[in-house]
Structure formats: structure tokens, C-alpha cells
Amino acid sequence: MEIGIDSFASAMYGSKTLGSVDAMEQLLDRIVQADRSGLAIYGIGEHHKKEFLDSAPAVILAAAAARTKNIRLTSAVTVLSTSDPVRVYQNFATLDLISKGRAELVVGRGSAIESYPLFGFDLNDYDALFKEKLELLLQIREQEFVTWSGKFRPALQNQPVYPRSTQEKLPVWLGVGGTPESFVRAGTLGLPLMVAVIGGATANFRPLVDLYREAGKRAGFAPEQLKVGLHSPGYVATTDDEAIADYYPGYAELWTKAGKERGWPPVTRTGFDALIAPKGVLVVGGPEAVAAKLLRHSEALGGIDRFTFQMDNAGLTHEQLLRSIELIGKEVIPRINKERDSFF
């Protein structure tokens, strides 16, 4: 199981707001820490809000590529519905060259919708935009010269797209929430699946993951081609009690605020305790508890190939985040590998 981090490039640390320059510098330092600590992947999301600095993820990832050696660098997610697939491919192919073959993409429709009016798209075309643009992106990935036509973008007639990625096929994952059609789409296309689970119990997503695998099987893809990744909020500290004490105040504050925008109820300690329970979605605790929970999540979903922590949305300080990344690399990943090795 690959372990990594996803970030929204937050400039918020509890009640303290950093200057944008300092927040960006600290984010890059955390990516370097993740690389040094042996994490497999670091993802940058895409938002167009004041409290986040991730409106141009490929630029951030390119800066990180110049400072790292091994860690894979991905979007998390690229809102493809409101992006030009040609530019998306060009940006990440360029990142692939800078990083010497470490670039990836997670594409999705976007759970945050601020990019639709910003770039002049109609939210009523939410799924149609994504379907068409995903088709074009995958064709660009396969073909240097592209002939294509659609509804939402001018046609291409034997048009070359450069640069080409150094990887023969730039990895494209499909980011999904809880819509069955999205899971089936990923399986039918044979794309690796990144499931964002931010509430409830992870095991509840097993029927949807089964839909993905069955759709992939019907489309002729081998099981090893149908990778499953899981993205959830989480945090690792030295002990369970320390992790909860660090994490809960900021989590309650920021997710209650988000709930006002999206119609969720306020966060309560009772609800939080349910989420950090063995079957709950939050991966918060000491290294032993976190490793055990990730293995349970994998078992519940029939095996997962990747897990990414969403860590910087809970008011944690830069120092706490650095320490958590170190613990993931030095203590969580070895525990998971040991369990895997003993099983096989």
C-alpha cells in the first residue's frame, strides 16, 4: 500500500492566518519532508478560495519537483470539468519532465463549485463537461496528433500536443465521491480509482468499489489494472491521546464552518469520537492505531493500493504537520509493510 499526503495549500492554522509567501514556503518544506521520510505520493488539490493557495497545482508541484527526488507528485483533484484538457496535459507533461517521470493526475468533477462561474461554465453541464473533457484528455495521452470534436471546446484536426510526458502513459486516476455512475465510469475506462471518504464508515463504500471492479472486469481489464486509492482526513502523533488533543479543536472549527456552506450539521465531540472509532473514517491516532486502521480500511474495501491523508484542514501547525509526516514515514509505513510481509 502506497501512503501519501493530500493538501489544499491552506494558509490557515487555527485562528492564525499566515501570509501567502510563508504558507507556500512551509508547504514546500512539508513536501520535502515527505520525500525524505519515504512517503510515496504528495497531492495538491484545486480550489479558488481565499483560504487556499492551490488554484494552480501544477505550479506548486513543479516547485516541489525541483526540491525532491523520489516522491510522486499529483493533483488531488484537477477539476477537469472547468479546465482545458490540452492545457492540463501540457502542464502535467511538463511536470513529468521536471520531475523525471514522477507526475500523476487525479481528475474529477469537483465537490467545490467556485470554478464554474469563475471560468464561465454552466453548473447544469456538471457531468457532461467532465465526460467530454475526460475523453479528450485520455485521447491526448494516447496520441501525439489529435483529431477530436465535442460540444464544449473547439474541435482539433490532426493537431499535435506538446510536450509529451517522459512516462509512456501519464498516470490518470479518477477521483470520485459517492456517485455509483462515477465508479462504473472509472471501471469501464480501466482508470485507477481515488475514493474521497470524509464522513461515516469506510466500509459503506464497499458496494461502490465492487461496482468499479465489476465494470472493469466486464470491460476486459485485469484485476491488477483496477487500482483503488482512498483519501480521508487524518493525523498521526506520538500517542492516540496526543493526536486527538491536537486534531479535534481545529477539525471541529473548520468542518463546522464548511458545514454551514454545504448543509452539514455542526461537529460534536460525540460525532468525532464515532469517526475515530475502529470503523470510522478519520485516521487519527498514534502510529500503531493508524497502521491498524489503514489495514482495516483495506480489508473492508477488498484491498486498497494507496492511501492519502488530508492533514492541513484541521488548524494544525507547520511543526505538528512535519512531525506527523515523519511519524508516517518512520513508524506507520514500516508497520504496514511488516503486516503485509507476514501475510505473504
PDB file of N, CA, C and O in Angstrom, residues 165-235:
ATOM      1  N   SER A 165       4.810  13.551 -22.204  1.00  0.00           N
ATOM      2  CA  SER A 165       5.338  13.122 -20.907  1.00  0.00           C
ATOM      3  C   SER A 165       6.498  12.159 -21.103  1.00  0.00           C
ATOM      4  O   SER A 165       6.572  11.447 -22.109  1.00  0.00           O
ATOM      5  N   THR A 166       7.402  12.131 -20.130  1.00  0.00           N
ATOM      6  CA  THR A 166       8.501  11.166 -20.188  1.00  0.00           C
ATOM      7  C   THR A 166       8.007   9.760 -19.860  1.00  0.00           C
ATOM      8  O   THR A 166       8.546   8.777 -20.357  1.00  0.00           O
ATOM      9  N   GLN A 167       6.970   9.635 -19.024  1.00  0.00           N
ATOM     10  CA  GLN A 167       6.319   8.350 -18.837  1.00  0.00           C
ATOM     11  C   GLN A 167       5.537   8.015 -20.114  1.00  0.00           C
ATOM     12  O   GLN A 167       4.908   8.888 -20.706  1.00  0.00           O
ATOM     13  N   GLU A 168       5.587   6.773 -20.505  1.00  0.00           N
ATOM     14  CA  GLU A 168       4.905   6.377 -21.741  1.00  0.00           C
ATOM     15  C   GLU A 168       3.424   6.727 -21.685  1.00  0.00           C
ATOM     16  O   GLU A 168       2.829   7.169 -22.671  1.00  0.00           O
ATOM     17  N   LYS A 169       2.824   6.546 -20.531  1.00  0.00           N
ATOM     18  CA  LYS A 169       1.420   6.889 -20.345  1.00  0.00           C
ATOM     19  C   LYS A 169       1.288   7.625 -19.021  1.00  0.00           C
ATOM     20  O   LYS A 169       1.425   7.024 -17.947  1.00  0.00           O
ATOM     21  N   LEU A 170       1.059   8.926 -19.073  1.00  0.00           N
ATOM     22  CA  LEU A 170       0.923   9.738 -17.865  1.00  0.00           C
ATOM     23  C   LEU A 170      -0.210   9.171 -17.004  1.00  0.00           C
ATOM     24  O   LEU A 170      -1.349   9.063 -17.465  1.00  0.00           O
ATOM     25  N   PRO A 171       0.057   8.790 -15.743  1.00  0.00           N
ATOM     26  CA  PRO A 171      -0.998   8.194 -14.923  1.00  0.00           C
ATOM     27  C   PRO A 171      -2.142   9.170 -14.662  1.00  0.00           C
ATOM     28  O   PRO A 171      -1.919  10.306 -14.246  1.00  0.00           O
ATOM     29  N   VAL A 172      -3.357   8.714 -14.938  1.00  0.00           N
ATOM     30  CA  VAL A 172      -4.572   9.492 -14.685  1.00  0.00           C
ATOM     31  C   VAL A 172      -5.495   8.658 -13.817  1.00  0.00           C
ATOM     32  O   VAL A 172      -5.962   7.590 -14.231  1.00  0.00           O
ATOM     33  N   TRP A 173      -5.725   9.119 -12.589  1.00  0.00           N
ATOM     34  CA  TRP A 173      -6.679   8.493 -11.677  1.00  0.00           C
ATOM     35  C   TRP A 173      -8.004   9.254 -11.756  1.00  0.00           C
ATOM     36  O   TRP A 173      -8.020  10.457 -12.027  1.00  0.00           O
ATOM     37  N   LEU A 174      -9.093   8.559 -11.482  1.00  0.00           N
ATOM     38  CA  LEU A 174     -10.400   9.203 -11.451  1.00  0.00           C
ATOM     39  C   LEU A 174     -10.816   9.396 -10.000  1.00  0.00           C
ATOM     40  O   LEU A 174     -10.949   8.427  -9.246  1.00  0.00           O
ATOM     41  N   GLY A 175     -10.979  10.659  -9.590  1.00  0.00           N
ATOM     42  CA  GLY A 175     -11.408  10.975  -8.237  1.00  0.00           C
ATOM     43  C   GLY A 175     -12.920  10.952  -8.137  1.00  0.00           C
ATOM     44  O   GLY A 175     -13.611  11.574  -8.945  1.00  0.00           O
ATOM     45  N   VAL A 176     -13.442  10.224  -7.146  1.00  0.00           N
ATOM     46  CA  VAL A 176     -14.893  10.054  -7.012  1.00  0.00           C
ATOM     47  C   VAL A 176     -15.325  10.299  -5.571  1.00  0.00           C
ATOM     48  O   VAL A 176     -14.527  10.193  -4.638  1.00  0.00           O
ATOM     49  N   GLY A 177     -16.612  10.616  -5.429  1.00  0.00           N
ATOM     50  CA  GLY A 177     -17.222  10.757  -4.111  1.00  0.00           C
ATOM     51  C   GLY A 177     -18.118   9.556  -3.843  1.00  0.00           C
ATOM     52  O   GLY A 177     -17.638   8.463  -3.569  1.00  0.00           O
ATOM     53  N   GLY A 178     -19.441   9.756  -3.968  1.00  0.00           N
ATOM     54  CA  GLY A 178     -20.347   8.642  -3.674  1.00  0.00           C
ATOM     55  C   GLY A 178     -21.341   8.353  -4.776  1.00  0.00           C
ATOM     56  O   GLY A 178     -22.374   7.721  -4.522  1.00  0.00           O
ATOM     57  N   THR A 179     -21.055   8.774  -6.004  1.00  0.00           N
ATOM     58  CA  THR A 179     -21.988   8.568  -7.113  1.00  0.00           C
ATOM     59  C   THR A 179     -21.679   7.251  -7.816  1.00  0.00           C
ATOM     60  O   THR A 179     -20.582   7.083  -8.371  1.00  0.00           O
ATOM     61  N   PRO A 180     -22.624   6.297  -7.837  1.00  0.00           N
ATOM     62  CA  PRO A 180     -22.342   4.994  -8.460  1.00  0.00           C
ATOM     63  C   PRO A 180     -21.870   5.105  -9.908  1.00  0.00           C
ATOM     64  O   PRO A 180     -20.988   4.357 -10.343  1.00  0.00           O
ATOM     65  N   GLU A 181     -22.459   6.043 -10.669  1.00  0.00           N
ATOM     66  CA  GLU A 181     -22.077   6.182 -12.076  1.00  0.00           C
ATOM     67  C   GLU A 181     -20.599   6.516 -12.237  1.00  0.00           C
ATOM     68  O   GLU A 181     -19.966   6.111 -13.222  1.00  0.00           O
ATOM     69  N   SER A 182     -20.042   7.255 -11.290  1.00  0.00           N
ATOM     70  CA  SER A 182     -18.626   7.607 -11.367  1.00  0.00           C
ATOM     71  C   SER A 182     -17.740   6.392 -11.169  1.00  0.00           C
ATOM     72  O   SER A 182     -16.701   6.240 -11.829  1.00  0.00           O
ATOM     73  N   PHE A 183     -18.132   5.499 -10.267  1.00  0.00           N
ATOM     74  CA  PHE A 183     -17.365   4.272 -10.044  1.00  0.00           C
ATOM     75  C   PHE A 183     -17.414   3.379 -11.289  1.00  0.00           C
ATOM     76  O   PHE A 183     -16.396   2.807 -11.694  1.00  0.00           O
ATOM     77  N   VAL A 184     -18.597   3.278 -11.893  1.00  0.00           N
ATOM     78  CA  VAL A 184     -18.742   2.471 -13.097  1.00  0.00           C
ATOM     79  C   VAL A 184     -17.922   3.075 -14.232  1.00  0.00           C
ATOM     80  O   VAL A 184     -17.275   2.347 -15.003  1.00  0.00           O
ATOM     81  N   ARG A 185     -17.940   4.392 -14.372  1.00  0.00           N
ATOM     82  CA  ARG A 185     -17.168   5.063 -15.422  1.00  0.00           C
ATOM     83  C   ARG A 185     -15.684   4.732 -15.295  1.00  0.00           C
ATOM     84  O   ARG A 185     -15.029   4.400 -16.292  1.00  0.00           O
ATOM     85  N   ALA A 186     -15.153   4.820 -14.068  1.00  0.00           N
ATOM     86  CA  ALA A 186     -13.731   4.525 -13.865  1.00  0.00           C
ATOM     87  C   ALA A 186     -13.408   3.095 -14.244  1.00  0.00           C
ATOM     88  O   ALA A 186     -12.390   2.817 -14.891  1.00  0.00           O
ATOM     89  N   GLY A 187     -14.263   2.157 -13.860  1.00  0.00           N
ATOM     90  CA  GLY A 187     -14.019   0.764 -14.191  1.00  0.00           C
ATOM     91  C   GLY A 187     -14.102   0.506 -15.681  1.00  0.00           C
ATOM     92  O   GLY A 187     -13.272  -0.211 -16.245  1.00  0.00           O
ATOM     93  N   THR A 188     -15.096   1.078 -16.335  1.00  0.00           N
ATOM     94  CA  THR A 188     -15.274   0.889 -17.769  1.00  0.00           C
ATOM     95  C   THR A 188     -14.074   1.403 -18.548  1.00  0.00           C
ATOM     96  O   THR A 188     -13.677   0.823 -19.570  1.00  0.00           O
ATOM     97  N   LEU A 189     -13.474   2.483 -18.077  1.00  0.00           N
ATOM     98  CA  LEU A 189     -12.303   3.060 -18.739  1.00  0.00           C
ATOM     99  C   LEU A 189     -10.992   2.425 -18.283  1.00  0.00           C
ATOM    100  O   LEU A 189      -9.931   2.719 -18.840  1.00  0.00           O
ATOM    101  N   GLY A 190     -11.051   1.590 -17.246  1.00  0.00           N
ATOM    102  CA  GLY A 190      -9.834   0.964 -16.726  1.00  0.00           C
ATOM    103  C   GLY A 190      -8.916   1.933 -16.030  1.00  0.00           C
ATOM    104  O   GLY A 190      -7.693   1.712 -15.968  1.00  0.00           O
ATOM    105  N   LEU A 191      -9.483   3.014 -15.456  1.00  0.00           N
ATOM    106  CA  LEU A 191      -8.670   4.015 -14.765  1.00  0.00           C
ATOM    107  C   LEU A 191      -8.559   3.681 -13.284  1.00  0.00           C
ATOM    108  O   LEU A 191      -9.536   3.219 -12.673  1.00  0.00           O
ATOM    109  N   PRO A 192      -7.404   3.904 -12.671  1.00  0.00           N
ATOM    110  CA  PRO A 192      -7.311   3.744 -11.226  1.00  0.00           C
ATOM    111  C   PRO A 192      -8.259   4.707 -10.525  1.00  0.00           C
ATOM    112  O   PRO A 192      -8.518   5.819 -11.009  1.00  0.00           O
ATOM    113  N   LEU A 193      -8.769   4.291  -9.387  1.00  0.00           N
ATOM    114  CA  LEU A 193      -9.858   4.972  -8.685  1.00  0.00           C
ATOM    115  C   LEU A 193      -9.350   5.580  -7.390  1.00  0.00           C
ATOM    116  O   LEU A 193      -8.713   4.893  -6.590  1.00  0.00           O
ATOM    117  N   MET A 194      -9.621   6.870  -7.172  1.00  0.00           N
ATOM    118  CA  MET A 194      -9.309   7.502  -5.890  1.00  0.00           C
ATOM    119  C   MET A 194     -10.623   7.915  -5.236  1.00  0.00           C
ATOM    120  O   MET A 194     -11.339   8.778  -5.750  1.00  0.00           O
ATOM    121  N   VAL A 195     -10.932   7.277  -4.116  1.00  0.00           N
ATOM    122  CA  VAL A 195     -12.213   7.476  -3.438  1.00  0.00           C
ATOM    123  C   VAL A 195     -12.022   8.442  -2.276  1.00  0.00           C
ATOM    124  O   VAL A 195     -11.223   8.168  -1.367  1.00  0.00           O
ATOM    125  N   ALA A 196     -12.734   9.555  -2.299  1.00  0.00           N
ATOM    126  CA  ALA A 196     -12.689  10.508  -1.191  1.00  0.00           C
ATOM    127  C   ALA A 196     -13.777  10.150  -0.195  1.00  0.00           C
ATOM    128  O   ALA A 196     -14.972  10.225  -0.505  1.00  0.00           O
ATOM    129  N   VAL A 197     -13.366   9.713   0.997  1.00  0.00           N
ATOM    130  CA  VAL A 197     -14.306   9.363   2.058  1.00  0.00           C
ATOM    131  C   VAL A 197     -14.020  10.286   3.235  1.00  0.00           C
ATOM    132  O   VAL A 197     -12.968  10.184   3.873  1.00  0.00           O
ATOM    133  N   ILE A 198     -14.934  11.211   3.505  1.00  0.00           N
ATOM    134  CA  ILE A 198     -14.687  12.212   4.552  1.00  0.00           C
ATOM    135  C   ILE A 198     -15.657  12.105   5.716  1.00  0.00           C
ATOM    136  O   ILE A 198     -15.555  12.862   6.683  1.00  0.00           O
ATOM    137  N   GLY A 199     -16.604  11.178   5.654  1.00  0.00           N
ATOM    138  CA  GLY A 199     -17.559  11.013   6.745  1.00  0.00           C
ATOM    139  C   GLY A 199     -18.105   9.607   6.767  1.00  0.00           C
ATOM    140  O   GLY A 199     -18.013   8.861   5.787  1.00  0.00           O
ATOM    141  N   GLY A 200     -18.674   9.218   7.906  1.00  0.00           N
ATOM    142  CA  GLY A 200     -19.282   7.906   8.034  1.00  0.00           C
ATOM    143  C   GLY A 200     -18.261   6.803   8.240  1.00  0.00           C
ATOM    144  O   GLY A 200     -17.207   6.998   8.830  1.00  0.00           O
ATOM    145  N   ALA A 201     -18.575   5.630   7.701  1.00  0.00           N
ATOM    146  CA  ALA A 201     -17.719   4.457   7.838  1.00  0.00           C
ATOM    147  C   ALA A 201     -17.183   4.075   6.460  1.00  0.00           C
ATOM    148  O   ALA A 201     -17.944   3.998   5.494  1.00  0.00           O
ATOM    149  N   THR A 202     -15.891   3.821   6.380  1.00  0.00           N
ATOM    150  CA  THR A 202     -15.265   3.479   5.106  1.00  0.00           C
ATOM    151  C   THR A 202     -15.886   2.231   4.486  1.00  0.00           C
ATOM    152  O   THR A 202     -16.049   2.144   3.264  1.00  0.00           O
ATOM    153  N   ALA A 203     -16.272   1.275   5.314  1.00  0.00           N
ATOM    154  CA  ALA A 203     -16.828   0.022   4.802  1.00  0.00           C
ATOM    155  C   ALA A 203     -18.091   0.242   3.986  1.00  0.00           C
ATOM    156  O   ALA A 203     -18.440  -0.589   3.133  1.00  0.00           O
ATOM    157  N   ASN A 204     -18.790   1.357   4.214  1.00  0.00           N
ATOM    158  CA  ASN A 204     -20.019   1.629   3.467  1.00  0.00           C
ATOM    159  C   ASN A 204     -19.757   1.814   1.972  1.00  0.00           C
ATOM    160  O   ASN A 204     -20.693   1.742   1.168  1.00  0.00           O
ATOM    161  N   PHE A 205     -18.494   2.070   1.611  1.00  0.00           N
ATOM    162  CA  PHE A 205     -18.158   2.274   0.206  1.00  0.00           C
ATOM    163  C   PHE A 205     -17.831   0.968  -0.517  1.00  0.00           C
ATOM    164  O   PHE A 205     -17.568   0.994  -1.713  1.00  0.00           O
ATOM    165  N   ARG A 206     -17.847  -0.150   0.173  1.00  0.00           N
ATOM    166  CA  ARG A 206     -17.512  -1.431  -0.473  1.00  0.00           C
ATOM    167  C   ARG A 206     -18.421  -1.743  -1.665  1.00  0.00           C
ATOM    168  O   ARG A 206     -17.921  -2.156  -2.722  1.00  0.00           O
ATOM    169  N   PRO A 207     -19.757  -1.557  -1.568  1.00  0.00           N
ATOM    170  CA  PRO A 207     -20.588  -1.856  -2.748  1.00  0.00           C
ATOM    171  C   PRO A 207     -20.214  -1.012  -3.967  1.00  0.00           C
ATOM    172  O   PRO A 207     -20.278  -1.498  -5.101  1.00  0.00           O
ATOM    173  N   LEU A 208     -19.805   0.236  -3.743  1.00  0.00           N
ATOM    174  CA  LEU A 208     -19.415   1.091  -4.855  1.00  0.00           C
ATOM    175  C   LEU A 208     -18.081   0.643  -5.458  1.00  0.00           C
ATOM    176  O   LEU A 208     -17.909   0.645  -6.683  1.00  0.00           O
ATOM    177  N   VAL A 209     -17.146   0.256  -4.600  1.00  0.00           N
ATOM    178  CA  VAL A 209     -15.868  -0.256  -5.097  1.00  0.00           C
ATOM    179  C   VAL A 209     -16.083  -1.559  -5.854  1.00  0.00           C
ATOM    180  O   VAL A 209     -15.439  -1.812  -6.889  1.00  0.00           O
ATOM    181  N   ASP A 210     -17.014  -2.379  -5.388  1.00  0.00           N
ATOM    182  CA  ASP A 210     -17.340  -3.612  -6.115  1.00  0.00           C
ATOM    183  C   ASP A 210     -17.923  -3.291  -7.489  1.00  0.00           C
ATOM    184  O   ASP A 210     -17.640  -4.001  -8.469  1.00  0.00           O
ATOM    185  N   LEU A 211     -18.744  -2.244  -7.571  1.00  0.00           N
ATOM    186  CA  LEU A 211     -19.260  -1.807  -8.870  1.00  0.00           C
ATOM    187  C   LEU A 211     -18.118  -1.465  -9.821  1.00  0.00           C
ATOM    188  O   LEU A 211     -18.140  -1.812 -11.003  1.00  0.00           O
ATOM    189  N   TYR A 212     -17.126  -0.751  -9.311  1.00  0.00           N
ATOM    190  CA  TYR A 212     -15.952  -0.370 -10.095  1.00  0.00           C
ATOM    191  C   TYR A 212     -15.227  -1.610 -10.624  1.00  0.00           C
ATOM    192  O   TYR A 212     -14.927  -1.710 -11.825  1.00  0.00           O
ATOM    193  N   ARG A 213     -14.969  -2.540  -9.737  1.00  0.00           N
ATOM    194  CA  ARG A 213     -14.219  -3.726 -10.140  1.00  0.00           C
ATOM    195  C   ARG A 213     -15.011  -4.575 -11.134  1.00  0.00           C
ATOM    196  O   ARG A 213     -14.444  -5.127 -12.082  1.00  0.00           O
ATOM    197  N   GLU A 214     -16.310  -4.669 -10.931  1.00  0.00           N
ATOM    198  CA  GLU A 214     -17.132  -5.457 -11.844  1.00  0.00           C
ATOM    199  C   GLU A 214     -17.206  -4.787 -13.214  1.00  0.00           C
ATOM    200  O   GLU A 214     -17.127  -5.462 -14.254  1.00  0.00           O
ATOM    201  N   ALA A 215     -17.333  -3.448 -13.236  1.00  0.00           N
ATOM    202  CA  ALA A 215     -17.361  -2.731 -14.518  1.00  0.00           C
ATOM    203  C   ALA A 215     -16.040  -2.899 -15.251  1.00  0.00           C
ATOM    204  O   ALA A 215     -16.011  -3.072 -16.480  1.00  0.00           O
ATOM    205  N   GLY A 216     -14.935  -2.850 -14.514  1.00  0.00           N
ATOM    206  CA  GLY A 216     -13.632  -3.051 -15.132  1.00  0.00           C
ATOM    207  C   GLY A 216     -13.470  -4.448 -15.685  1.00  0.00           C
ATOM    208  O   GLY A 216     -12.913  -4.642 -16.778  1.00  0.00           O
ATOM    209  N   LYS A 217     -13.952  -5.426 -14.950  1.00  0.00           N
ATOM    210  CA  LYS A 217     -13.881  -6.818 -15.408  1.00  0.00           C
ATOM    211  C   LYS A 217     -14.678  -6.995 -16.692  1.00  0.00           C
ATOM    212  O   LYS A 217     -14.215  -7.637 -17.647  1.00  0.00           O
ATOM    213  N   ARG A 218     -15.895  -6.430 -16.739  1.00  0.00           N
ATOM    214  CA  ARG A 218     -16.728  -6.540 -17.941  1.00  0.00           C
ATOM    215  C   ARG A 218     -16.064  -5.862 -19.140  1.00  0.00           C
ATOM    216  O   ARG A 218     -16.237  -6.284 -20.284  1.00  0.00           O
ATOM    217  N   ALA A 219     -15.295  -4.794 -18.862  1.00  0.00           N
ATOM    218  CA  ALA A 219     -14.629  -4.069 -19.947  1.00  0.00           C
ATOM    219  C   ALA A 219     -13.332  -4.744 -20.380  1.00  0.00           C
ATOM    220  O   ALA A 219     -12.662  -4.265 -21.306  1.00  0.00           O
ATOM    221  N   GLY A 220     -12.954  -5.823 -19.711  1.00  0.00           N
ATOM    222  CA  GLY A 220     -11.798  -6.589 -20.141  1.00  0.00           C
ATOM    223  C   GLY A 220     -10.497  -6.254 -19.449  1.00  0.00           C
ATOM    224  O   GLY A 220      -9.424  -6.676 -19.900  1.00  0.00           O
ATOM    225  N   PHE A 221     -10.572  -5.517 -18.336  1.00  0.00           N
ATOM    226  CA  PHE A 221      -9.349  -5.145 -17.626  1.00  0.00           C
ATOM    227  C   PHE A 221      -9.025  -6.180 -16.544  1.00  0.00           C
ATOM    228  O   PHE A 221      -9.913  -6.690 -15.861  1.00  0.00           O
ATOM    229  N   ALA A 222      -7.728  -6.459 -16.397  1.00  0.00           N
ATOM    230  CA  ALA A 222      -7.275  -7.405 -15.379  1.00  0.00           C
ATOM    231  C   ALA A 222      -7.398  -6.780 -13.993  1.00  0.00           C
ATOM    232  O   ALA A 222      -7.310  -5.551 -13.852  1.00  0.00           O
ATOM    233  N   PRO A 223      -7.582  -7.583 -12.956  1.00  0.00           N
ATOM    234  CA  PRO A 223      -7.728  -7.044 -11.601  1.00  0.00           C
ATOM    235  C   PRO A 223      -6.579  -6.137 -11.180  1.00  0.00           C
ATOM    236  O   PRO A 223      -6.800  -5.128 -10.506  1.00  0.00           O
ATOM    237  N   GLU A 224      -5.351  -6.473 -11.590  1.00  0.00           N
ATOM    238  CA  GLU A 224      -4.203  -5.657 -11.181  1.00  0.00           C
ATOM    239  C   GLU A 224      -4.199  -4.287 -11.853  1.00  0.00           C
ATOM    240  O   GLU A 224      -3.486  -3.378 -11.412  1.00  0.00           O
ATOM    241  N   GLN A 225      -4.983  -4.111 -12.915  1.00  0.00           N
ATOM    242  CA  GLN A 225      -5.091  -2.810 -13.555  1.00  0.00           C
ATOM    243  C   GLN A 225      -6.071  -1.894 -12.834  1.00  0.00           C
ATOM    244  O   GLN A 225      -6.059  -0.678 -13.049  1.00  0.00           O
ATOM    245  N   LEU A 226      -6.931  -2.460 -12.010  1.00  0.00           N
ATOM    246  CA  LEU A 226      -8.012  -1.716 -11.373  1.00  0.00           C
ATOM    247  C   LEU A 226      -7.600  -1.326  -9.955  1.00  0.00           C
ATOM    248  O   LEU A 226      -8.057  -1.893  -8.966  1.00  0.00           O
ATOM    249  N   LYS A 227      -6.736  -0.342  -9.871  1.00  0.00           N
ATOM    250  CA  LYS A 227      -6.215   0.097  -8.582  1.00  0.00           C
ATOM    251  C   LYS A 227      -7.254   0.936  -7.835  1.00  0.00           C
ATOM    252  O   LYS A 227      -8.014   1.689  -8.446  1.00  0.00           O
ATOM    253  N   VAL A 228      -7.236   0.821  -6.507  1.00  0.00           N
ATOM    254  CA  VAL A 228      -8.144   1.589  -5.657  1.00  0.00           C
ATOM    255  C   VAL A 228      -7.331   2.382  -4.648  1.00  0.00           C
ATOM    256  O   VAL A 228      -6.500   1.820  -3.924  1.00  0.00           O
ATOM    257  N   GLY A 229      -7.556   3.683  -4.610  1.00  0.00           N
ATOM    258  CA  GLY A 229      -6.948   4.553  -3.616  1.00  0.00           C
ATOM    259  C   GLY A 229      -8.023   5.135  -2.715  1.00  0.00           C
ATOM    260  O   GLY A 229      -9.187   5.255  -3.109  1.00  0.00           O
ATOM    261  N   LEU A 230      -7.641   5.495  -1.515  1.00  0.00           N
ATOM    262  CA  LEU A 230      -8.561   6.058  -0.528  1.00  0.00           C
ATOM    263  C   LEU A 230      -7.978   7.344   0.027  1.00  0.00           C
ATOM    264  O   LEU A 230      -6.804   7.382   0.402  1.00  0.00           O
ATOM    265  N   HIS A 231      -8.787   8.392   0.050  1.00  0.00           N
ATOM    266  CA  HIS A 231      -8.392   9.699   0.572  1.00  0.00           C
ATOM    267  C   HIS A 231      -9.316  10.034   1.730  1.00  0.00           C
ATOM    268  O   HIS A 231     -10.539  10.036   1.566  1.00  0.00           O
ATOM    269  N   SER A 232      -8.743  10.277   2.913  1.00  0.00           N
ATOM    270  CA  SER A 232      -9.545  10.610   4.093  1.00  0.00           C
ATOM    271  C   SER A 232      -8.780  11.571   4.989  1.00  0.00           C
ATOM    272  O   SER A 232      -7.541  11.604   4.969  1.00  0.00           O
ATOM    273  N   PRO A 233      -9.476  12.345   5.808  1.00  0.00           N
ATOM    274  CA  PRO A 233      -8.785  13.178   6.789  1.00  0.00           C
ATOM    275  C   PRO A 233      -8.067  12.319   7.816  1.00  0.00           C
ATOM    276  O   PRO A 233      -8.547  11.252   8.215  1.00  0.00           O
ATOM    277  N   GLY A 234      -6.903  12.789   8.265  1.00  0.00           N
ATOM    278  CA  GLY A 234      -6.164  12.031   9.257  1.00  0.00           C
ATOM    279  C   GLY A 234      -4.966  12.775   9.786  1.00  0.00           C
ATOM    280  O   GLY A 234      -4.561  13.817   9.250  1.00  0.00           O
ATOM    281  N   TYR A 235      -4.392  12.219  10.841  1.00  0.00           N
ATOM    282  CA  TYR A 235      -3.260  12.859  11.515  1.00  0.00           C
ATOM    283  C   TYR A 235      -2.621  11.840  12.437  1.00  0.00           C
ATOM    284  O   TYR A 235      -3.311  11.052  13.104  1.00  0.00           O
TER     285      TYR A 235
END
